[in-house]
């Protein structure tokens, strides 16, 4: 359940633990609480997150992140995971993926989870199986893995044809990326890691935009992601941050945020966001609209560059900044991270959405997506700031404020006719934008409804929360259908689907008389099967798939129990 702090109220949490131990439905898991905290080194990661907020240079941040390679790996674990036996999983990698990709989402429905014995038992059963999963590692790939040149060229063209909008421009020519396979085979040429990372990141994006979606493309997706991440790890060790490479590194880190999410590595994605913010701030992206010389933190060379910026240059920087801002809000809402872009550290107007002053009708949906997604991000920020710093309000006043946020979000949905826009989408790119707007708004609606005081102490989920979750998964089912998972990407499931999935599971297992148990079970089973298919060639996703599969089995047992009761 969303709490009046950054999703967690440890005092209330401790009370829940005492209640659970007293009633003893989950005693086996709770008894190992202290061991779990020791293994996962929670406080160490919290301190590292705070370090990302200080005023150090980008170079020092990278050195801190990559410097201590011999230290014991640490995991930022959601407080809710302390009630589960993650300690039984020896693999640090699998434990980390579950903590970020699954359990962090349960904050919104915390109390219902602890009160639902069926859900807890299902998750514990999944953890027992996950213990024996192998780790995904770059070293396990075939020697010198490659993506066929013809396929790579098609994917690169997919990316450049879809990303003609000036706001998406990257400082790399299409012809250069197409030449990389030949350059890699030339013994006299050694490509720097920056070029290799951007090359493989563009391949990942091209796969997601591929209209052909050929069989076997899941393997290409994983291969491109692994090569991209492996290149980044080598880059961190061998390439210190320098002002000469800042422009490339800005786009490099932006690419890595999405690629890391697609590779189920939320920790790396968060690391990339912190670095992207550092670099963007150093380049003046946070002070595009300050008076000349007002931002004294900028180096003289950067100030001279800014002075020569055209209006198109400024609009491109504004566009990048606001997407960093939106990503920052996303990590706050989805993973309880502290905000990296704080009040008073930036002065950036919205860009002219033509970027270069030339209006192109084919880019109108991109412009709508920018405006809508930024409104949702600003509303998220306003809500989260209020949750973090609100004074004590009586329940009625608290709920009145939340209801105001809900009304504002509903007005965004209705004023922009988002569902109608989705129905009129003609390209894969347009469909991505429309689903992103809809899914983001639905997920925020769930968070808002769950934060109401009147909903926090009930034994059943609020009907509105269940209704929104059902609507989101129905929309997903109609869009994804039987398409290959790589066509849409795994990050779509991680970012948008886990909260509604768990809500429907809780609704099914928590109430034997649940009105729409059959329809909800169809949705839960469909998503679980979709994720299972996606994980066949993706070892890094199997731990997540296991949890979903066993949760689905628990729901199916509840339906059988209900049928038996009726008979």
CSV table of N, CA and C in Angstrom, one decimal, residues 211-308:
chain,number,residue,atom,x,y,z
A,211,UNK,N,9.3,-4.1,-38.4
A,211,UNK,CA,7.9,-4.5,-38.8
A,211,UNK,C,7.8,-6.0,-39.2
A,212,UNK,N,9.0,-6.6,-39.5
A,212,UNK,CA,8.9,-8.0,-40.0
A,212,UNK,C,8.9,-9.0,-38.8
A,213,UNK,N,9.6,-8.6,-37.7
A,213,UNK,CA,9.6,-9.4,-36.5
A,213,UNK,C,9.8,-10.9,-36.8
A,214,UNK,N,10.9,-11.2,-37.4
A,214,UNK,CA,11.2,-12.6,-37.9
A,214,UNK,C,11.5,-13.6,-36.7
A,215,UNK,N,11.1,-14.8,-36.9
A,215,UNK,CA,11.5,-15.8,-35.9
A,215,UNK,C,12.9,-15.8,-35.5
A,216,UNK,N,13.3,-16.1,-34.3
A,216,UNK,CA,14.7,-16.1,-33.9
A,216,UNK,C,15.2,-14.7,-33.5
A,217,UNK,N,14.3,-13.7,-33.6
A,217,UNK,CA,14.8,-12.3,-33.3
A,217,UNK,C,15.0,-12.1,-31.8
A,218,UNK,N,14.4,-13.0,-30.9
A,218,UNK,CA,14.6,-12.9,-29.5
A,218,UNK,C,16.1,-13.1,-29.2
A,219,UNK,N,16.8,-14.1,-29.9
A,219,UNK,CA,18.2,-14.3,-29.7
A,219,UNK,C,19.0,-13.1,-30.1
A,220,UNK,N,18.6,-12.5,-31.2
A,220,UNK,CA,19.4,-11.3,-31.6
A,220,UNK,C,19.2,-10.2,-30.6
A,221,UNK,N,18.0,-10.1,-30.0
A,221,UNK,CA,17.8,-9.0,-29.0
A,221,UNK,C,18.7,-9.2,-27.8
A,222,UNK,N,18.7,-10.5,-27.3
A,222,UNK,CA,19.6,-10.7,-26.1
A,222,UNK,C,21.1,-10.5,-26.5
A,223,UNK,N,21.5,-11.0,-27.6
A,223,UNK,CA,22.8,-10.8,-28.0
A,223,UNK,C,23.3,-9.4,-28.1
A,224,UNK,N,22.4,-8.5,-28.7
A,224,UNK,CA,22.7,-7.1,-28.9
A,224,UNK,C,22.8,-6.5,-27.5
A,225,UNK,N,21.9,-6.8,-26.6
A,225,UNK,CA,21.9,-6.3,-25.2
A,225,UNK,C,23.2,-6.6,-24.5
A,226,UNK,N,23.5,-7.9,-24.6
A,226,UNK,CA,24.7,-8.4,-23.8
A,226,UNK,C,26.0,-7.7,-24.4
A,227,UNK,N,26.1,-7.6,-25.7
A,227,UNK,CA,27.2,-7.0,-26.3
A,227,UNK,C,27.3,-5.5,-25.9
A,228,UNK,N,26.1,-4.9,-25.8
A,228,UNK,CA,26.0,-3.5,-25.4
A,228,UNK,C,26.5,-3.3,-24.0
A,229,UNK,N,26.0,-4.1,-23.1
A,229,UNK,CA,26.3,-4.0,-21.7
A,229,UNK,C,27.8,-4.4,-21.4
A,230,UNK,N,28.2,-5.4,-22.1
A,230,UNK,CA,29.6,-5.8,-22.0
A,230,UNK,C,30.6,-4.7,-22.4
A,231,UNK,N,30.2,-4.1,-23.6
A,231,UNK,CA,31.0,-2.9,-24.1
A,231,UNK,C,31.0,-1.8,-23.1
A,232,UNK,N,29.9,-1.5,-22.4
A,232,UNK,CA,29.8,-0.5,-21.4
A,232,UNK,C,30.7,-0.8,-20.3
A,233,UNK,N,30.7,-2.0,-19.8
A,233,UNK,CA,31.6,-2.3,-18.6
A,233,UNK,C,33.0,-2.2,-19.0
A,234,UNK,N,33.4,-2.5,-20.2
A,234,UNK,CA,34.8,-2.3,-20.6
A,234,UNK,C,35.1,-0.8,-20.8
A,235,UNK,N,34.1,-0.1,-21.3
A,235,UNK,CA,34.3,1.3,-21.5
A,235,UNK,C,34.5,2.0,-20.2
A,236,UNK,N,33.8,1.7,-19.1
A,236,UNK,CA,33.9,2.3,-17.8
A,236,UNK,C,35.4,2.1,-17.3
A,237,UNK,N,35.9,1.0,-17.5
A,237,UNK,CA,37.3,0.7,-17.0
A,237,UNK,C,38.4,1.4,-17.7
A,238,UNK,N,38.2,1.5,-19.1
A,238,UNK,CA,39.3,2.0,-19.9
A,238,UNK,C,39.1,3.5,-20.4
A,239,UNK,N,37.9,4.0,-20.3
A,239,UNK,CA,37.6,5.3,-20.9
A,239,UNK,C,37.1,6.3,-19.8
A,240,UNK,N,38.0,7.1,-19.2
A,240,UNK,CA,37.5,8.1,-18.2
A,240,UNK,C,36.7,9.1,-18.9
A,241,UNK,N,35.8,9.7,-18.1
A,241,UNK,CA,34.9,10.7,-18.6
A,241,UNK,C,35.8,12.0,-18.9
A,242,UNK,N,35.6,12.5,-20.1
A,242,UNK,CA,36.4,13.7,-20.5
A,242,UNK,C,35.5,14.7,-21.3
A,243,UNK,N,35.8,15.9,-21.2
A,243,UNK,CA,34.9,16.9,-21.9
A,243,UNK,C,34.9,16.7,-23.4
A,244,UNK,N,36.0,16.1,-24.0
A,244,UNK,CA,36.0,15.9,-25.4
A,244,UNK,C,34.9,15.0,-25.9
A,245,UNK,N,34.6,14.0,-25.0
A,245,UNK,CA,33.7,13.0,-25.4
A,245,UNK,C,32.3,13.2,-24.8
A,246,UNK,N,32.0,14.4,-24.2
A,246,UNK,CA,30.8,14.6,-23.5
A,246,UNK,C,29.6,14.4,-24.4
A,247,UNK,N,29.6,15.0,-25.6
A,247,UNK,CA,28.5,14.9,-26.5
A,247,UNK,C,28.1,13.5,-26.8
A,248,UNK,N,29.1,12.7,-27.2
A,248,UNK,CA,28.8,11.3,-27.4
A,248,UNK,C,28.3,10.6,-26.2
A,249,UNK,N,28.9,10.9,-25.1
A,249,UNK,CA,28.5,10.2,-23.8
A,249,UNK,C,27.1,10.5,-23.4
A,250,UNK,N,26.6,11.7,-23.7
A,250,UNK,CA,25.3,12.1,-23.4
A,250,UNK,C,24.3,11.1,-24.1
A,251,UNK,N,24.5,10.9,-25.3
A,251,UNK,CA,23.6,10.0,-26.1
A,251,UNK,C,23.9,8.5,-25.7
A,252,UNK,N,25.1,8.2,-25.4
A,252,UNK,CA,25.5,6.9,-25.0
A,252,UNK,C,24.8,6.5,-23.7
A,253,UNK,N,24.8,7.3,-22.7
A,253,UNK,CA,24.1,7.0,-21.5
A,253,UNK,C,22.6,6.9,-21.6
A,254,UNK,N,22.0,7.8,-22.5
A,254,UNK,CA,20.6,7.8,-22.7
A,254,UNK,C,20.2,6.4,-23.4
A,255,UNK,N,21.0,6.0,-24.3
A,255,UNK,CA,20.8,4.7,-24.9
A,255,UNK,C,20.8,3.6,-23.9
A,256,UNK,N,21.8,3.6,-23.0
A,256,UNK,CA,22.0,2.6,-22.0
A,256,UNK,C,20.9,2.4,-21.0
A,257,UNK,N,20.2,3.6,-20.7
A,257,UNK,CA,19.1,3.5,-19.8
A,257,UNK,C,18.0,2.5,-20.3
A,258,UNK,N,17.7,2.7,-21.6
A,258,UNK,CA,16.6,1.9,-22.1
A,258,UNK,C,17.1,0.4,-22.4
A,259,UNK,N,18.4,0.3,-22.9
A,259,UNK,CA,18.9,-1.0,-23.2
A,259,UNK,C,19.0,-1.8,-21.9
A,260,UNK,N,19.4,-1.2,-20.8
A,260,UNK,CA,19.6,-1.9,-19.5
A,260,UNK,C,18.2,-2.4,-19.0
A,261,UNK,N,17.2,-1.5,-19.2
A,261,UNK,CA,15.8,-1.9,-18.8
A,261,UNK,C,15.4,-3.1,-19.6
A,262,UNK,N,15.7,-3.1,-20.9
A,262,UNK,CA,15.3,-4.2,-21.8
A,262,UNK,C,16.0,-5.4,-21.4
A,263,UNK,N,17.2,-5.3,-20.8
A,263,UNK,CA,17.9,-6.5,-20.4
A,263,UNK,C,17.7,-6.9,-18.9
A,264,UNK,N,16.6,-6.4,-18.4
A,264,UNK,CA,16.2,-6.7,-17.0
A,264,UNK,C,17.2,-6.2,-16.0
A,265,UNK,N,18.0,-5.2,-16.3
A,265,UNK,CA,19.0,-4.7,-15.3
A,265,UNK,C,18.6,-3.3,-14.9
A,266,UNK,N,17.7,-3.2,-13.9
A,266,UNK,CA,17.2,-1.9,-13.5
A,266,UNK,C,18.3,-1.2,-12.7
A,267,UNK,N,19.2,-1.9,-12.1
A,267,UNK,CA,20.3,-1.3,-11.3
A,267,UNK,C,21.2,-0.5,-12.3
A,268,UNK,N,21.6,-1.2,-13.4
A,268,UNK,CA,22.4,-0.5,-14.4
A,268,UNK,C,21.7,0.6,-15.0
A,269,UNK,N,20.4,0.5,-15.3
A,269,UNK,CA,19.6,1.6,-15.8
A,269,UNK,C,19.6,2.8,-14.9
A,270,UNK,N,19.5,2.6,-13.6
A,270,UNK,CA,19.5,3.7,-12.7
A,270,UNK,C,20.9,4.3,-12.7
A,271,UNK,N,21.9,3.5,-12.7
A,271,UNK,CA,23.3,4.0,-12.8
A,271,UNK,C,23.5,4.9,-14.0
A,272,UNK,N,22.9,4.5,-15.1
A,272,UNK,CA,23.1,5.2,-16.4
A,272,UNK,C,22.3,6.6,-16.3
A,273,UNK,N,21.2,6.6,-15.6
A,273,UNK,CA,20.4,7.8,-15.5
A,273,UNK,C,21.2,8.8,-14.6
A,274,UNK,N,21.8,8.3,-13.5
A,274,UNK,CA,22.7,9.2,-12.7
A,274,UNK,C,23.8,9.8,-13.5
A,275,UNK,N,24.4,9.0,-14.4
A,275,UNK,CA,25.6,9.5,-15.2
A,275,UNK,C,25.1,10.4,-16.3
A,276,UNK,N,24.0,10.1,-16.9
A,276,UNK,CA,23.4,11.0,-17.9
A,276,UNK,C,23.1,12.3,-17.4
A,277,UNK,N,22.6,12.4,-16.1
A,277,UNK,CA,22.3,13.7,-15.5
A,277,UNK,C,23.5,14.5,-15.2
A,278,UNK,N,24.6,13.7,-14.8
A,278,UNK,CA,25.9,14.4,-14.5
A,278,UNK,C,26.4,15.1,-15.8
A,279,UNK,N,26.4,14.3,-16.9
A,279,UNK,CA,27.0,14.7,-18.1
A,279,UNK,C,26.1,15.9,-18.7
A,280,UNK,N,24.8,15.7,-18.7
A,280,UNK,CA,23.9,16.8,-19.2
A,280,UNK,C,24.1,18.1,-18.4
A,281,UNK,N,24.2,18.0,-17.1
A,281,UNK,CA,24.4,19.2,-16.3
A,281,UNK,C,25.7,19.8,-16.6
A,282,UNK,N,26.8,19.0,-16.8
A,282,UNK,CA,28.1,19.6,-17.2
A,282,UNK,C,28.1,20.3,-18.6
A,283,UNK,N,27.2,19.8,-19.5
A,283,UNK,CA,27.1,20.4,-20.8
A,283,UNK,C,26.2,21.5,-20.9
A,284,UNK,N,25.5,21.9,-19.8
A,284,UNK,CA,24.6,23.0,-19.8
A,284,UNK,C,23.2,22.7,-20.1
A,285,UNK,N,22.8,21.4,-20.2
A,285,UNK,CA,21.4,21.0,-20.5
A,285,UNK,C,20.5,21.4,-19.4
A,286,UNK,N,21.0,21.6,-18.2
A,286,UNK,CA,20.1,22.0,-17.0
A,286,UNK,C,20.0,23.5,-16.9
A,287,UNK,N,20.7,24.3,-17.8
A,287,UNK,CA,20.7,25.7,-17.7
A,287,UNK,C,20.5,26.4,-19.1
A,288,UNK,N,19.7,25.7,-19.9
A,288,UNK,CA,19.5,26.2,-21.3
A,288,UNK,C,18.9,27.7,-21.3
A,289,UNK,N,18.1,27.9,-20.3
A,289,UNK,CA,17.3,29.2,-20.3
A,289,UNK,C,17.8,30.2,-19.2
A,290,UNK,N,19.0,30.0,-18.7
A,290,UNK,CA,19.5,30.9,-17.8
A,290,UNK,C,20.2,32.1,-18.5
A,291,UNK,N,20.3,33.2,-17.9
A,291,UNK,CA,21.0,34.3,-18.5
A,291,UNK,C,22.5,34.0,-18.7
A,292,UNK,N,23.1,34.5,-19.7
A,292,UNK,CA,24.5,34.2,-20.0
A,292,UNK,C,25.4,34.5,-18.8
A,293,UNK,N,26.2,33.5,-18.4
A,293,UNK,CA,27.1,33.7,-17.2
A,293,UNK,C,26.4,33.5,-15.9
A,294,UNK,N,25.1,33.2,-15.9
A,294,UNK,CA,24.4,33.0,-14.6
A,294,UNK,C,24.8,31.7,-13.9
A,295,UNK,N,25.0,30.7,-14.7
A,295,UNK,CA,25.3,29.4,-14.2
A,295,UNK,C,26.9,29.3,-14.1
A,296,UNK,N,27.4,29.6,-12.9
A,296,UNK,CA,28.9,29.7,-12.8
A,296,UNK,C,29.5,28.3,-12.6
A,297,UNK,N,28.7,27.2,-12.5
A,297,UNK,CA,29.2,25.9,-12.4
A,297,UNK,C,29.8,25.4,-13.8
A,298,UNK,N,29.4,26.1,-14.9
A,298,UNK,CA,29.8,25.6,-16.2
A,298,UNK,C,31.2,26.1,-16.5
A,299,UNK,N,32.0,25.2,-17.2
A,299,UNK,CA,33.4,25.6,-17.5
A,299,UNK,C,33.3,26.7,-18.6
A,300,UNK,N,34.4,27.4,-18.7
A,300,UNK,CA,34.5,28.5,-19.8
A,300,UNK,C,34.2,27.9,-21.2
A,301,UNK,N,34.8,26.7,-21.5
A,301,UNK,CA,34.6,26.2,-22.8
A,301,UNK,C,33.2,25.8,-23.1
A,302,UNK,N,32.5,25.3,-22.1
A,302,UNK,CA,31.0,25.0,-22.2
A,302,UNK,C,30.2,26.3,-22.4
A,303,UNK,N,30.6,27.3,-21.6
A,303,UNK,CA,29.9,28.6,-21.7
A,303,UNK,C,30.0,29.2,-23.1
A,304,UNK,N,31.2,29.1,-23.7
A,304,UNK,CA,31.5,29.6,-25.0
A,304,UNK,C,30.6,28.8,-26.1
A,305,UNK,N,30.5,27.5,-25.9
A,305,UNK,CA,29.7,26.6,-26.8
A,305,UNK,C,28.3,27.0,-26.7
A,306,UNK,N,27.8,27.2,-25.5
A,306,UNK,CA,26.4,27.6,-25.3
A,306,UNK,C,26.1,28.9,-25.9
A,307,UNK,N,27.0,29.8,-25.9
A,307,UNK,CA,26.8,31.2,-26.5
A,307,UNK,C,26.6,31.1,-28.0
A,308,UNK,N,27.2,30.0,-28.6
A,308,UNK,CA,27.1,29.9,-30.0
A,308,UNK,C,25.9,29.0,-30.4
